[in-house]
Coordinates of N, CA, C and O in Angstrom, one line a residue:
M1 N 6.7 -9.4 19.5 CA 6.3 -8.1 19.2 C 5.8 -7.4 20.4 O 5.0 -8.0 21.2
N2 N 6.1 -6.2 20.6 CA 5.7 -5.4 21.7 C 4.4 -4.6 21.3 O 4.5 -3.7 20.4
P3 N 3.3 -4.8 21.9 CA 2.0 -4.1 21.4 C 2.1 -2.6 21.5 O 1.6 -1.9 20.6
N4 N 2.8 -2.1 22.5 CA 2.9 -0.6 22.6 C 3.7 0.0 21.4 O 3.4 1.0 20.9
I5 N 4.8 -0.7 21.1 CA 5.6 -0.3 19.9 C 4.8 -0.3 18.6 O 4.8 0.6 17.8
E6 N 4.0 -1.4 18.5 CA 3.2 -1.6 17.3 C 2.1 -0.5 17.2 O 1.8 0.0 16.1
I7 N 1.5 -0.1 18.3 CA 0.5 1.0 18.3 C 1.2 2.3 17.9 O 0.7 3.0 17.0
E8 N 2.4 2.6 18.4 CA 3.1 3.8 17.9 C 3.5 3.7 16.5 O 3.4 4.7 15.7
R9 N 3.9 2.5 16.0 CA 4.2 2.3 14.6 C 3.0 2.6 13.7 O 3.1 3.3 12.7
Y10 N 1.8 2.1 14.1 CA 0.6 2.3 13.3 C 0.3 3.8 13.3 O 0.0 4.3 12.2
Q11 N 0.4 4.5 14.4 CA 0.1 5.9 14.4 C 1.1 6.7 13.5 O 0.7 7.6 12.9
R12 N 2.4 6.3 13.6 CA 3.4 6.9 12.8 C 3.1 6.8 11.3 O 3.1 7.7 10.5
Y13 N 2.8 5.5 10.9 CA 2.4 5.3 9.5 C 1.2 6.0 9.1 O 1.1 6.6 7.9
F14 N 0.2 6.1 9.9 CA -1.0 6.8 9.6 C -0.7 8.3 9.4 O -1.2 8.9 8.5
S15 N 0.1 8.9 10.2 CA 0.5 10.3 10.1 C 1.3 10.6 8.8 O 1.0 11.5 8.1
V16 N 2.2 9.7 8.5 CA 3.0 9.9 7.3 C 2.2 9.7 6.1 O 2.2 10.4 5.1
G17 N 1.3 8.6 6.1 CA 0.4 8.3 5.0 C -0.5 9.5 4.8 O -0.8 9.8 3.6
S18 N -1.1 10.1 5.8 CA -2.0 11.2 5.7 C -1.3 12.4 5.1 O -1.9 13.1 4.2
L19 N -0.1 12.6 5.4 CA 0.7 13.8 4.9 C 0.9 13.5 3.4 O 0.7 14.4 2.6
I20 N 1.3 12.3 3.0 CA 1.5 12.0 1.6 C 0.2 12.2 0.8 O 0.2 12.7 -0.3
K21 N -0.9 11.6 1.3 CA -2.2 11.7 0.7 C -2.6 13.2 0.5 O -3.2 13.6 -0.5
S22 N -2.3 14.0 1.5 CA -2.7 15.4 1.4 C -1.9 16.2 0.3 O -2.4 17.1 -0.3
K23 N -0.7 15.8 0.2 CA 0.2 16.5 -0.8 C 0.1 15.9 -2.2 O 0.3 16.6 -3.2
Y24 N -0.2 14.6 -2.3 CA -0.2 13.9 -3.6 C -1.5 13.0 -3.6 O -1.3 11.7 -3.5
P25 N -2.6 13.5 -3.7 CA -3.9 12.7 -3.6 C -4.0 11.7 -4.8 O -4.8 10.8 -4.6
Q26 N -3.3 11.9 -5.8 CA -3.4 11.0 -7.0 C -2.6 9.7 -6.7 O -2.8 8.7 -7.4
L27 N -1.7 9.7 -5.7 CA -1.0 8.4 -5.4 C -1.9 7.4 -4.7 O -2.6 7.8 -3.8
N28 N -1.8 6.2 -5.2 CA -2.6 5.2 -4.5 C -1.8 3.9 -4.3 O -2.4 2.9 -3.9
S29 N -0.5 3.9 -4.5 CA 0.3 2.7 -4.1 C 1.5 3.1 -3.3 O 1.9 4.2 -3.3
F30 N 1.9 2.1 -2.5 CA 3.0 2.4 -1.5 C 3.8 1.2 -1.4 O 3.3 0.1 -1.2
L31 N 5.1 1.3 -1.5 CA 6.1 0.2 -1.2 C 6.8 0.5 0.1 O 7.5 1.6 0.2
D32 N 6.7 -0.3 1.0 CA 7.3 -0.2 2.3 C 8.5 -1.1 2.4 O 8.4 -2.3 2.5
V33 N 9.7 -0.4 2.3 CA 11.0 -1.2 2.4 C 11.3 -1.3 3.9 O 11.5 -0.3 4.6
G34 N 11.5 -2.5 4.3 CA 11.8 -2.8 5.7 C 10.5 -2.7 6.5 O 10.4 -2.1 7.6
C35 N 9.5 -3.4 6.0 CA 8.1 -3.3 6.5 C 7.9 -4.0 7.8 O 6.9 -3.8 8.5
G36 N 8.9 -4.8 8.2 CA 8.7 -5.6 9.5 C 7.5 -6.5 9.5 O 7.2 -7.1 8.4
P37 N 6.7 -6.5 10.6 CA 5.6 -7.4 10.6 C 4.3 -6.9 9.9 O 3.3 -7.5 9.9
G38 N 4.4 -5.7 9.2 CA 3.3 -5.2 8.4 C 2.3 -4.3 9.2 O 1.3 -4.1 8.7
T39 N 2.7 -3.9 10.4 CA 1.8 -3.1 11.2 C 1.3 -1.9 10.5 O 0.2 -1.5 10.5
G40 N 2.2 -1.2 9.8 CA 1.9 0.0 9.1 C 1.0 -0.2 7.9 O 0.3 0.7 7.4
F41 N 0.9 -1.4 7.4 CA 0.0 -1.7 6.2 C -1.4 -1.3 6.5 O -2.1 -0.8 5.7
D42 N -1.9 -1.7 7.7 CA -3.3 -1.4 8.0 C -3.6 0.1 8.0 O -4.6 0.5 7.5
A43 N -2.7 0.9 8.5 CA -2.9 2.3 8.5 C -2.9 2.8 7.0 O -3.7 3.6 6.7
L44 N -2.0 2.3 6.2 CA -1.9 2.8 4.8 C -3.1 2.3 4.0 O -3.6 3.1 3.2
V45 N -3.5 1.1 4.2 CA -4.7 0.6 3.5 C -5.9 1.4 3.9 O -6.8 1.8 3.1
K46 N -6.0 1.8 5.2 CA -7.2 2.6 5.7 C -7.2 4.0 5.0 O -8.2 4.5 4.7
L47 N -6.0 4.4 4.6 CA -5.9 5.7 3.9 C -6.1 5.6 2.4 O -6.1 6.5 1.6
G48 N -6.3 4.3 1.9 CA -6.6 4.1 0.5 C -5.4 3.7 -0.4 O -5.6 3.6 -1.6
F49 N -4.3 3.4 0.2 CA -3.2 2.9 -0.5 C -3.2 1.4 -0.8 O -3.7 0.6 0.1
D50 N -2.8 1.0 -1.9 CA -2.5 -0.4 -2.2 C -1.0 -0.6 -1.8 O -0.1 0.1 -2.3
V51 N -0.8 -1.5 -0.8 CA 0.5 -1.6 -0.2 C 1.2 -2.9 -0.4 O 0.6 -4.0 -0.4
E52 N 2.5 -2.8 -0.7 CA 3.3 -4.0 -0.8 C 4.6 -3.7 0.0 O 4.9 -2.5 0.3
G53 N 5.3 -4.8 0.5 CA 6.4 -4.5 1.4 C 7.6 -5.4 1.0 O 7.5 -6.4 0.3
I54 N 8.8 -5.0 1.5 CA 10.0 -5.8 1.4 C 10.5 -5.9 2.8 O 10.7 -4.9 3.5
E55 N 10.8 -7.1 3.2 CA 11.4 -7.4 4.5 C 12.4 -8.5 4.4 O 12.1 -9.6 3.9
S56 N 13.6 -8.3 4.9 CA 14.7 -9.3 4.8 C 14.7 -10.3 6.0 O 15.2 -11.4 5.9
D57 N 14.0 -9.9 7.1 CA 14.0 -10.8 8.3 C 12.8 -11.7 8.2 O 11.6 -11.3 8.2
E58 N 13.1 -13.0 8.0 CA 12.1 -14.0 7.8 C 11.1 -14.1 8.9 O 9.9 -14.3 8.7
S59 N 11.5 -13.9 10.2 CA 10.6 -14.0 11.3 C 9.6 -12.9 11.2 O 8.4 -13.1 11.6
R60 N 10.0 -11.7 10.8 CA 9.1 -10.5 10.8 C 8.2 -10.6 9.5 O 7.0 -10.3 9.6
S61 N 8.8 -11.0 8.4 CA 8.0 -11.1 7.2 C 6.9 -12.2 7.3 O 5.8 -12.1 6.7
S62 N 7.2 -13.3 8.0 CA 6.2 -14.3 8.2 C 5.0 -13.8 8.9 O 3.9 -14.3 8.6
I63 N 5.2 -12.9 9.8 CA 4.0 -12.3 10.5 C 3.1 -11.6 9.6 O 1.9 -11.7 9.5
A64 N 3.8 -10.7 8.8 CA 3.0 -9.9 7.8 C 2.3 -10.8 6.8 O 1.2 -10.6 6.4
K65 N 3.0 -11.9 6.3 CA 2.4 -12.8 5.3 C 1.2 -13.5 6.0 O 0.2 -13.7 5.3
S66 N 1.3 -13.9 7.2 CA 0.2 -14.6 7.9 C -1.0 -13.7 8.0 O -2.1 -14.2 8.1
L67 N -0.8 -12.4 8.0 CA -1.9 -11.4 8.0 C -2.5 -11.1 6.6 O -3.4 -10.3 6.5
G68 N -1.9 -11.7 5.6 CA -2.4 -11.6 4.2 C -1.8 -10.4 3.5 O -2.2 -10.1 2.4
H69 N -0.7 -9.9 4.0 CA 0.0 -8.7 3.3 C 0.9 -9.2 2.2 O 1.4 -10.4 2.2
K70 N 1.1 -8.4 1.2 CA 1.9 -8.7 0.0 C 3.4 -8.4 0.4 O 3.7 -7.2 0.5
I71 N 4.2 -9.4 0.6 CA 5.5 -9.2 1.1 C 6.5 -9.9 0.2 O 6.3 -11.1 -0.1
Y72 N 7.6 -9.2 -0.2 CA 8.7 -9.8 -0.8 C 9.7 -10.1 0.3 O 10.1 -9.1 1.0
E73 N 10.1 -11.3 0.4 CA 11.1 -11.6 1.5 C 12.5 -11.6 0.9 O 12.8 -12.5 0.1
G74 N 13.3 -10.7 1.3 CA 14.7 -10.6 0.8 C 15.1 -9.1 0.9 O 14.4 -8.3 1.5
D75 N 16.2 -8.8 0.3 CA 16.8 -7.4 0.4 C 16.2 -6.6 -0.7 O 15.9 -7.1 -1.8
W76 N 16.3 -5.3 -0.5 CA 15.7 -4.4 -1.5 C 16.5 -4.4 -2.8 O 16.0 -4.1 -3.9
Q77 N 17.8 -4.6 -2.7 CA 18.7 -4.6 -3.9 C 18.3 -5.7 -4.9 O 18.3 -5.5 -6.1
T78 N 17.9 -6.9 -4.3 CA 17.5 -8.0 -5.2 C 16.1 -7.7 -5.7 O 15.8 -8.1 -6.9
Y79 N 15.2 -7.1 -4.9 CA 13.9 -6.8 -5.4 C 13.9 -6.0 -6.7 O 13.3 -6.3 -7.6

């Protein structure tokens, strides 16, 4: 993982999550399809979302799982 890319990913998730919260404040859950190592989860949780993810790449999903994130490992069609 490249730390600079992950910082940018966090910021991007925080921006998108903030926009969603401002438009739809009643929403409190988020499904991240293709969540990678789960970097965006921290930003979304900070905004008050309950987050789960789907990731087909075992090496990336294992990172997210090791951080305690709720990850379905596989493709979204099977999910």
